[in-house]
CSV table of C-alpha atoms in Angstrom, one decimal:
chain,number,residue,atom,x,y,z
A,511,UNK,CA,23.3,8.7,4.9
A,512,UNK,CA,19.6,7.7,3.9
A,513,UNK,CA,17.7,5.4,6.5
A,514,UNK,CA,17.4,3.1,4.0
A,515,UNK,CA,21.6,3.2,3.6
A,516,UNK,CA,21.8,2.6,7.0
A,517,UNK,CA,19.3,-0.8,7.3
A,518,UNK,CA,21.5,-2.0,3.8
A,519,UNK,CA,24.6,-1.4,5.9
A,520,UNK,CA,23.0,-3.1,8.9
A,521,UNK,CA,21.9,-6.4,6.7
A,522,UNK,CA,25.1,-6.3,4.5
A,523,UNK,CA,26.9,-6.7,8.1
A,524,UNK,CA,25.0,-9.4,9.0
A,525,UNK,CA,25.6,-11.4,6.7
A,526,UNK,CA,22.8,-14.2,6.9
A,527,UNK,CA,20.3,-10.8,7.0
A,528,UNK,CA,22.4,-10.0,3.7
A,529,UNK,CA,22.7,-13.4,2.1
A,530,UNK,CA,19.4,-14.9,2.5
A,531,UNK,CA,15.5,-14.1,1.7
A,532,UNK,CA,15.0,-11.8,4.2
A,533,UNK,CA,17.9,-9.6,3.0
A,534,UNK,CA,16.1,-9.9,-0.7
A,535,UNK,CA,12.6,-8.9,0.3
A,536,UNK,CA,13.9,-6.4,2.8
A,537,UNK,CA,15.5,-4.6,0.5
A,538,UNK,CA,12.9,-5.1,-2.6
A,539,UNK,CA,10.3,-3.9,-0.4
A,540,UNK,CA,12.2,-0.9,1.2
A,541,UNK,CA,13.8,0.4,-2.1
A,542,UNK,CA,10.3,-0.1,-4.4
A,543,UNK,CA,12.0,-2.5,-6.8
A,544,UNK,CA,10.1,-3.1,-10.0
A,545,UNK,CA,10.8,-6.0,-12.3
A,546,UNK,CA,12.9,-4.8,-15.0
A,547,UNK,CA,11.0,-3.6,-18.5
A,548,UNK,CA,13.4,-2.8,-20.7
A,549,UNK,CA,12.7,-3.8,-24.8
A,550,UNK,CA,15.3,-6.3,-25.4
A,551,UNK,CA,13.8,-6.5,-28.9
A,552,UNK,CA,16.6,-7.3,-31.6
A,553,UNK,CA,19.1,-8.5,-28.9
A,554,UNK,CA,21.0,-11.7,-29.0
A,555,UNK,CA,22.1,-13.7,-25.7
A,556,UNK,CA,24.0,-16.5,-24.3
A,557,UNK,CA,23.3,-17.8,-21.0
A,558,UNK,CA,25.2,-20.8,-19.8
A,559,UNK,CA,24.4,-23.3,-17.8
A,560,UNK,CA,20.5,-22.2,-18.4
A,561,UNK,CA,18.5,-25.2,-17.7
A,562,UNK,CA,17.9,-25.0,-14.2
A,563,UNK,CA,17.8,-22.4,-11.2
A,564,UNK,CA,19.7,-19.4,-11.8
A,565,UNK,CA,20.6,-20.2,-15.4
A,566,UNK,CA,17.0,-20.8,-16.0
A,567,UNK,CA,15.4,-18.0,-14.1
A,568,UNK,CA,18.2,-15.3,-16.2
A,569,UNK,CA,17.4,-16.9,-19.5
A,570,UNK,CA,13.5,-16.7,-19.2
A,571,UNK,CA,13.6,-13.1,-17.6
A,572,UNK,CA,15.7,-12.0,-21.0
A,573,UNK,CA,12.8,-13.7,-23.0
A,574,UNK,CA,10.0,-11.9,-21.4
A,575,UNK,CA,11.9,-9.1,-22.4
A,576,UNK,CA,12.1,-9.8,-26.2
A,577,UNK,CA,15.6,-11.4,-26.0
A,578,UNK,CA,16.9,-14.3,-28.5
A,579,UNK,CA,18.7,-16.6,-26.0
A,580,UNK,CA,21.0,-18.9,-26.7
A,581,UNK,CA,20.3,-21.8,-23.9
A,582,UNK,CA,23.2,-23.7,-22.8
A,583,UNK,CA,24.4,-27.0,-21.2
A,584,UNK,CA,26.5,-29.7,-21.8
A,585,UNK,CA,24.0,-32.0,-23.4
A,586,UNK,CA,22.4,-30.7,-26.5
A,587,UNK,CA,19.0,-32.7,-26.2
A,588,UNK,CA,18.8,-31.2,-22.8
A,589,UNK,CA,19.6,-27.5,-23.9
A,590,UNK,CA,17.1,-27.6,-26.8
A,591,UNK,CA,14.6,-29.6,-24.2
A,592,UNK,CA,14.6,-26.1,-21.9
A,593,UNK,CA,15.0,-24.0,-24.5
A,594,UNK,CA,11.6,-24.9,-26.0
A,595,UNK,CA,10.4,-24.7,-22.9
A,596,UNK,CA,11.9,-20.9,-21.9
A,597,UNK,CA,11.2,-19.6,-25.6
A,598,UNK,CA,7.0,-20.1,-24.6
A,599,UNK,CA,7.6,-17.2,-22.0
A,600,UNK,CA,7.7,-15.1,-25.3
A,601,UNK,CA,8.3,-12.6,-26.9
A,602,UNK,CA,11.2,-13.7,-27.3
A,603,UNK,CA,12.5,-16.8,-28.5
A,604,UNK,CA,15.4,-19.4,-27.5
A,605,UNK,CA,17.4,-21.9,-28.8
A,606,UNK,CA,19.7,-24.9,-27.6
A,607,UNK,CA,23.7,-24.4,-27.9
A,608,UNK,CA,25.7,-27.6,-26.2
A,609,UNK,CA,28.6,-26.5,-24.4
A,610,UNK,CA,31.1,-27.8,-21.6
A,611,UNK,CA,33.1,-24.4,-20.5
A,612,UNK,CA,35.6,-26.5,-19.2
A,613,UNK,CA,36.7,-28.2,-21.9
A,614,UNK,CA,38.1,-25.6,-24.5
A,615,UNK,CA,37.2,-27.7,-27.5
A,616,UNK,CA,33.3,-27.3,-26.5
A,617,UNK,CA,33.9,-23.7,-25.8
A,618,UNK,CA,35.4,-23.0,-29.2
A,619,UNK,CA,33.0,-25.2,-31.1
A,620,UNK,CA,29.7,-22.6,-29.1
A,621,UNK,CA,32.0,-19.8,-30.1
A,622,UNK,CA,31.7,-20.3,-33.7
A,623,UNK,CA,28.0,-21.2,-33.2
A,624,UNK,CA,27.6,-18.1,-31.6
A,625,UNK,CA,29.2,-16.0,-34.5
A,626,UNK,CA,27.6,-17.3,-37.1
A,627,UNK,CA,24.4,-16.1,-35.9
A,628,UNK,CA,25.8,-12.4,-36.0
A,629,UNK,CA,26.7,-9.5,-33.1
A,630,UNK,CA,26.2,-10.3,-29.2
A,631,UNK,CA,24.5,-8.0,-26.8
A,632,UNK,CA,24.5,-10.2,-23.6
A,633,UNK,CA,27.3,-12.7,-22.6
A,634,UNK,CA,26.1,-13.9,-19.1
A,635,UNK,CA,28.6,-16.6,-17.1
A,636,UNK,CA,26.4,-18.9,-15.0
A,637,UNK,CA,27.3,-22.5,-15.7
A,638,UNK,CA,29.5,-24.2,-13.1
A,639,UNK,CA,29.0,-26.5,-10.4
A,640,UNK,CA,30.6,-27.7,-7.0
A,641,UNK,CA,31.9,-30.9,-6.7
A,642,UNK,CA,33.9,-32.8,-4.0
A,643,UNK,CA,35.5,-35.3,-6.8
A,644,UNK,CA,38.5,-33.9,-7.8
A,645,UNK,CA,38.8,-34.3,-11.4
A,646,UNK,CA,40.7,-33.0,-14.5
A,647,UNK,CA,39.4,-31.8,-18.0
A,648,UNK,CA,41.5,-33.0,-21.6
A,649,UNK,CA,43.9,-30.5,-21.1
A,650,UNK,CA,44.7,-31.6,-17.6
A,651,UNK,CA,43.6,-28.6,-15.5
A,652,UNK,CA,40.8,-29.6,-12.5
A,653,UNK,CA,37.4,-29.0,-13.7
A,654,UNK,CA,36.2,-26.4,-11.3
A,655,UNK,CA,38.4,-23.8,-11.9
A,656,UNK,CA,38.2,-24.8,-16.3
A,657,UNK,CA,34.6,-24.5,-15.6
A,658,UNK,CA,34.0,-21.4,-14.1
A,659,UNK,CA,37.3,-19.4,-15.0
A,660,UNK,CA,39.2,-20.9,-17.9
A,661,UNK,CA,36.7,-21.6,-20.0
A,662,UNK,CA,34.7,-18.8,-19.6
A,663,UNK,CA,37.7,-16.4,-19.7
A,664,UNK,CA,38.5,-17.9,-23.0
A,665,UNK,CA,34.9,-17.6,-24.5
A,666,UNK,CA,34.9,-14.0,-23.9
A,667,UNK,CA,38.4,-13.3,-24.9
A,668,UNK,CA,37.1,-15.2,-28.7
A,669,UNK,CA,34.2,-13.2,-28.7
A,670,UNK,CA,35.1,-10.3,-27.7
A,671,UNK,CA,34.9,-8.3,-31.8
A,672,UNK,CA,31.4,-9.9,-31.8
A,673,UNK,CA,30.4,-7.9,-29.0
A,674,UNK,CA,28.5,-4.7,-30.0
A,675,UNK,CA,29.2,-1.2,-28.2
A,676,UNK,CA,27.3,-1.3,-25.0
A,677,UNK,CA,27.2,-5.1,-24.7
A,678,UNK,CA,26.9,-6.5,-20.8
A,679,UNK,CA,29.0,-9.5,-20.0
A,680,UNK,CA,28.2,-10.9,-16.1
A,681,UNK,CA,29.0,-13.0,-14.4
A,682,UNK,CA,28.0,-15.1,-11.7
A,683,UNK,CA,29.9,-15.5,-9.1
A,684,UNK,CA,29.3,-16.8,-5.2
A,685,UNK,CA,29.6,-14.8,-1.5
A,686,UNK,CA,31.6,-17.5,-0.6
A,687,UNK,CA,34.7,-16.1,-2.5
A,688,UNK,CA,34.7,-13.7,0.1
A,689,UNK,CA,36.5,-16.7,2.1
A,690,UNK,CA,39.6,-16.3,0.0
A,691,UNK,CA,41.8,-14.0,-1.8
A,692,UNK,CA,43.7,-14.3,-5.2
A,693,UNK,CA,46.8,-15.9,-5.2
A,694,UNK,CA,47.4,-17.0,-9.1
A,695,UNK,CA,50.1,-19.1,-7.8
A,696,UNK,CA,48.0,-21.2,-5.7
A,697,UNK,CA,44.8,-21.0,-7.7
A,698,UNK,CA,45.0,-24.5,-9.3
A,699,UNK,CA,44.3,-27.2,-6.2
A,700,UNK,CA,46.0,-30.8,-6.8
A,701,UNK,CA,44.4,-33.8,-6.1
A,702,UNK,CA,46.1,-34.4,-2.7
A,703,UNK,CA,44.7,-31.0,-1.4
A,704,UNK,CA,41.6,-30.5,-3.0
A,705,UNK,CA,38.7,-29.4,-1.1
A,706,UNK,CA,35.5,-28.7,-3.5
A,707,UNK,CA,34.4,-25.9,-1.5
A,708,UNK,CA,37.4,-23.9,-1.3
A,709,UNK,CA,38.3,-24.8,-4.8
A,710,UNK,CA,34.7,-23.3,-6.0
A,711,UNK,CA,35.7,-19.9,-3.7
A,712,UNK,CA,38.7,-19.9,-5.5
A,713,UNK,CA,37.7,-19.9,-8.6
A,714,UNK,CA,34.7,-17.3,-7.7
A,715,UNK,CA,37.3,-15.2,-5.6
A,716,UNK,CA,39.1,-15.2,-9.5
A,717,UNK,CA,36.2,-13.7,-11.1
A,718,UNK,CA,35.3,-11.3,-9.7
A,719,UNK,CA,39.1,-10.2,-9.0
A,720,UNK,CA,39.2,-10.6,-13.2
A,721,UNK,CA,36.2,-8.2,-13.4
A,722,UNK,CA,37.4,-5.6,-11.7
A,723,UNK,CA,40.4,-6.0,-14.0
A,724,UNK,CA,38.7,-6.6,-17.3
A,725,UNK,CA,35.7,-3.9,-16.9
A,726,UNK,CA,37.5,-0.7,-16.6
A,727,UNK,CA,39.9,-1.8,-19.6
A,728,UNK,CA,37.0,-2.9,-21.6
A,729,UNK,CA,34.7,-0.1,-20.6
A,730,UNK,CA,33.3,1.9,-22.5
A,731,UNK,CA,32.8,-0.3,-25.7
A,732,UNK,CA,31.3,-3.3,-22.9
A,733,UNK,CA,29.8,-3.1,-19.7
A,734,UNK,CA,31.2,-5.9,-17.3
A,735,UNK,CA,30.0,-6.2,-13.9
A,736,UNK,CA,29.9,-9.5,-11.4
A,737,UNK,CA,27.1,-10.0,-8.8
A,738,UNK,CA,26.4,-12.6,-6.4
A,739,UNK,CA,22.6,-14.2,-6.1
A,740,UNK,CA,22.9,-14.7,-1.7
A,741,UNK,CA,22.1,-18.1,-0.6
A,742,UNK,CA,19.9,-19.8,-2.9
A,743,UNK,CA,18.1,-23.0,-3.0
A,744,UNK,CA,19.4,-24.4,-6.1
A,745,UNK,CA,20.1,-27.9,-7.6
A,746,UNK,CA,23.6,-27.4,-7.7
A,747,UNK,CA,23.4,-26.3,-3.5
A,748,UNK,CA,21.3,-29.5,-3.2
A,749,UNK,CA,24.5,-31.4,-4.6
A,750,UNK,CA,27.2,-29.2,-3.3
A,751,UNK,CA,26.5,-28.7,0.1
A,752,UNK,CA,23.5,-30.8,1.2
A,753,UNK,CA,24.3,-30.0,4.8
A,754,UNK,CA,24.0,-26.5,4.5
A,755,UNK,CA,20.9,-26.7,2.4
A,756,UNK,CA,19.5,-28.8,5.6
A,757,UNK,CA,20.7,-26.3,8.0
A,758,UNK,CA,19.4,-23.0,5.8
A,759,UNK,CA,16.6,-24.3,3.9
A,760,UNK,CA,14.4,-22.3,5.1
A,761,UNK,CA,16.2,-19.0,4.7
A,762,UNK,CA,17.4,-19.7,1.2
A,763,UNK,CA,16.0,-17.5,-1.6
A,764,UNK,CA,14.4,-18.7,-4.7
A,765,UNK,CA,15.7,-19.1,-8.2
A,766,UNK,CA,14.2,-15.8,-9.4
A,767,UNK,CA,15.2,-14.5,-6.2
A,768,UNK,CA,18.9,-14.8,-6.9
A,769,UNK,CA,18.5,-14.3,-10.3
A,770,UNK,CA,16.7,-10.7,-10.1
A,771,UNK,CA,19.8,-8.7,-10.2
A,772,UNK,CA,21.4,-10.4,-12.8
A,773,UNK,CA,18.6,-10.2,-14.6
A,774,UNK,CA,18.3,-6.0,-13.6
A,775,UNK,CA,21.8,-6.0,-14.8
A,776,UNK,CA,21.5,-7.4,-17.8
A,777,UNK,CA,18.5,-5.1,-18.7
A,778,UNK,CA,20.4,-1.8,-17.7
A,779,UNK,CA,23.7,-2.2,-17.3
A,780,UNK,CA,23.6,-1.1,-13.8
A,781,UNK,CA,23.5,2.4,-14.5
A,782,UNK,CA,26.1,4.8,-12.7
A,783,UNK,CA,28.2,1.9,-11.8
A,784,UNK,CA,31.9,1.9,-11.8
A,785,UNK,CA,32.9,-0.5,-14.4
A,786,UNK,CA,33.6,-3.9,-13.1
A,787,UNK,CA,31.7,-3.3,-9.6
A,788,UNK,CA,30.5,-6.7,-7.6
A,789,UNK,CA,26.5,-6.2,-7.3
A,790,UNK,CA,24.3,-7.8,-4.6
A,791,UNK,CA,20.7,-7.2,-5.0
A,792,UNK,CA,21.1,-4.2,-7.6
A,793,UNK,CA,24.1,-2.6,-5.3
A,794,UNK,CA,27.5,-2.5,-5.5
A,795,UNK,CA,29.0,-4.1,-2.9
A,796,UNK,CA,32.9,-4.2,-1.2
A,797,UNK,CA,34.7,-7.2,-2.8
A,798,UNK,CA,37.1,-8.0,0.6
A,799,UNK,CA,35.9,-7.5,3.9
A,800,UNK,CA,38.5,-9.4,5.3
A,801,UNK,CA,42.4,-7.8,5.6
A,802,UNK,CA,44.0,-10.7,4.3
A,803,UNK,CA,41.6,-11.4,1.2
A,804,UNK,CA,42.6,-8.0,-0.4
A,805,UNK,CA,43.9,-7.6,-3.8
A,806,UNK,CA,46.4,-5.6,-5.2
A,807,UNK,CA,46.0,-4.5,-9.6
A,808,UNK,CA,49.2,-6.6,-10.1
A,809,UNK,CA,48.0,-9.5,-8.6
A,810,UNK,CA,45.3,-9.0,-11.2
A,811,UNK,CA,47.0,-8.5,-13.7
A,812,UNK,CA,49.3,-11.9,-13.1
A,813,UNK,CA,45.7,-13.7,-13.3
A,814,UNK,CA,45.2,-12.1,-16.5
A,815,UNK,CA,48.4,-13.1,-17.6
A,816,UNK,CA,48.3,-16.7,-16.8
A,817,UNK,CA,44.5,-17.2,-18.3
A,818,UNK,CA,45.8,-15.8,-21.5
A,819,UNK,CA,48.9,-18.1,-21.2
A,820,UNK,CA,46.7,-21.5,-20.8
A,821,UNK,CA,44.1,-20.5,-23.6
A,822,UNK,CA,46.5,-19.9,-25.7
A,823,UNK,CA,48.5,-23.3,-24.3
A,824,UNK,CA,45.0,-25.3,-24.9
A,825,UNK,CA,43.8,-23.6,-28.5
A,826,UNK,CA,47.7,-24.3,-29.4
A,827,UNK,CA,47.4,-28.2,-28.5
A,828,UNK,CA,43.5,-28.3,-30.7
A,829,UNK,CA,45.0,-27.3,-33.4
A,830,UNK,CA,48.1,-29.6,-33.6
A,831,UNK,CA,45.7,-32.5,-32.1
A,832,UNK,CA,42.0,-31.5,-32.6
A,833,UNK,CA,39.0,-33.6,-30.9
């Protein structure tokens, strides 16, 4: 093992080392990163939830590359407003798309959007947020787990023949879903015992899980990986956990910080990866570190199983009672 192997061991162990800026510049210092240069010319992209932090940060680096991104939120004014915005970091260009991933209406509505405009080279996951109101989307499933699983399980699942061979579709998930494992049966929280945090590692905990299950079955036609950013100083941290934002300010990484390997990702595909691997500052990382978080494939394979049961449960009740 390298010397450099051994200091990522060290700070991977540490976990605050790992998670925050120092881990970041550590490890970008140590291992001569260079900001990614691929030509990105004649690529088309959707990033969701793109207007701010992470989102934002993704969507601008794929411009500067020569990307056309498609910029999304759930207000369209506000999409186009940063889209005009991230297009000037040229030479690429972007444009607004309005989209709610956890209501399946929205999501179908961007999906034909997207399609129209031709083949797909990037699908990148970001939109989400963490919210201590429990709450329920139209079809009656709480809006954390519609947001960042559901909806975008079913986006991918309906775009899936508009990917071209060699397409990268990431997502971004959280360290926090290290906290739990993947029980499908328990993955939905109720109003009576919802906690936002554990419902937002839940539902991160379910990506990646679904990654690891979706990449090597997808592979080689698309490349599907999941990272995780650290701890980063983002608006939806700011609203989610203002205590621990208070606590860690001054460790949290940046935007561009968090979004670097996505970013590296989405530009190369992480190169030599197995498909489906769980990055962390352009390395694969272990996806349970705790004995009782561990996964088995048919507990994978259940999660697979119920997304495809309530997509095709919600697309079933838009068409006998569309919005």
């Amino acid at each position: 093992m390298q010397p450099i192997d051994v200091l990522d061991r060290l700070l991977e162990m540490s976990v605050v080392g790992s998670f925050t800026k120092l881990g970041y510049r550590a490890r970008a210092r140590l291992e001569h990163w260079e900001a990614p240069s691929t030509d990105l010319s004649g690529q088309r992209a959707v990033v969701t939830g793109a207007t701010s932090g992470l989102g934002r940060e993704t969507a601008e680096g794929l411009v500067r590359l020569g990307a056309e991104v498609l910029v999304t939120s759930r207000d369209r004014d506000r999409a186009d407003d940063a889209a005009g915005e991230i297009g000037a970091a040229g030479p690429g260009s972007a444009a607004g798309l309005a989209l709610d991933t956890s209501e399946p209406a929205s999501v179908m509505a961007a999906v034909e959007q997207i399609i129209a405009g031709g083949p797909l080279d990037i699908l990148i996951h970001n939109a989400g947020a963490l919210s201590d109101e429990y709450r329920t989307n139209s079809q009656d499933m709480e809006v954390t787990l519609a947001s960042h699983l559901a909806g975008p399980y079913l986006m991918t699942r309906e775009l899936r023949a508009q990917l071209r061979r060699g397409a990268r579709v990431l997502w971004m998930s959280s360290g926090g879903m290290y906290t739990q494992k993947l029980d499908v049966d328990s993955l939905e929280m109720g109003a009576h015992e919802y906690r936002g945090a554990v419902a937002y590692a839940k539902a991160k905990r379910a990506q990646v899980e679904l990654v690891r299950h979706l990449g090597a079955r997808w592979a080689t036609q698309v490349i599907m990986h999941a990272m995780h950013p650290g701890w980063v100083d983002t608006p939806g941290v700011e609203q989610g956990l203002p205590g621990f934002r208070t606590v860690m300010g001054p460790l949290l990484r940046s935007a561009d910080q968090g979004a670097d390997t996505m970013l590296w990702l989405a530009a190369t595909g992480g190169p030599g990866a197995d498909p489906g691997s769980f990055w962390l500052d352009r390395r694969t990382r272990g996806i349970s570190y705790l004995p009782f978080t561990a996964t088995e494939d048919a507990e994978r394979a259940r999660l697979v199983d119920w997304l495809d049961r309530v997509c095709d449960e919600a697309l079933e009740r838009l068409r006998s009672d569309p919005v």
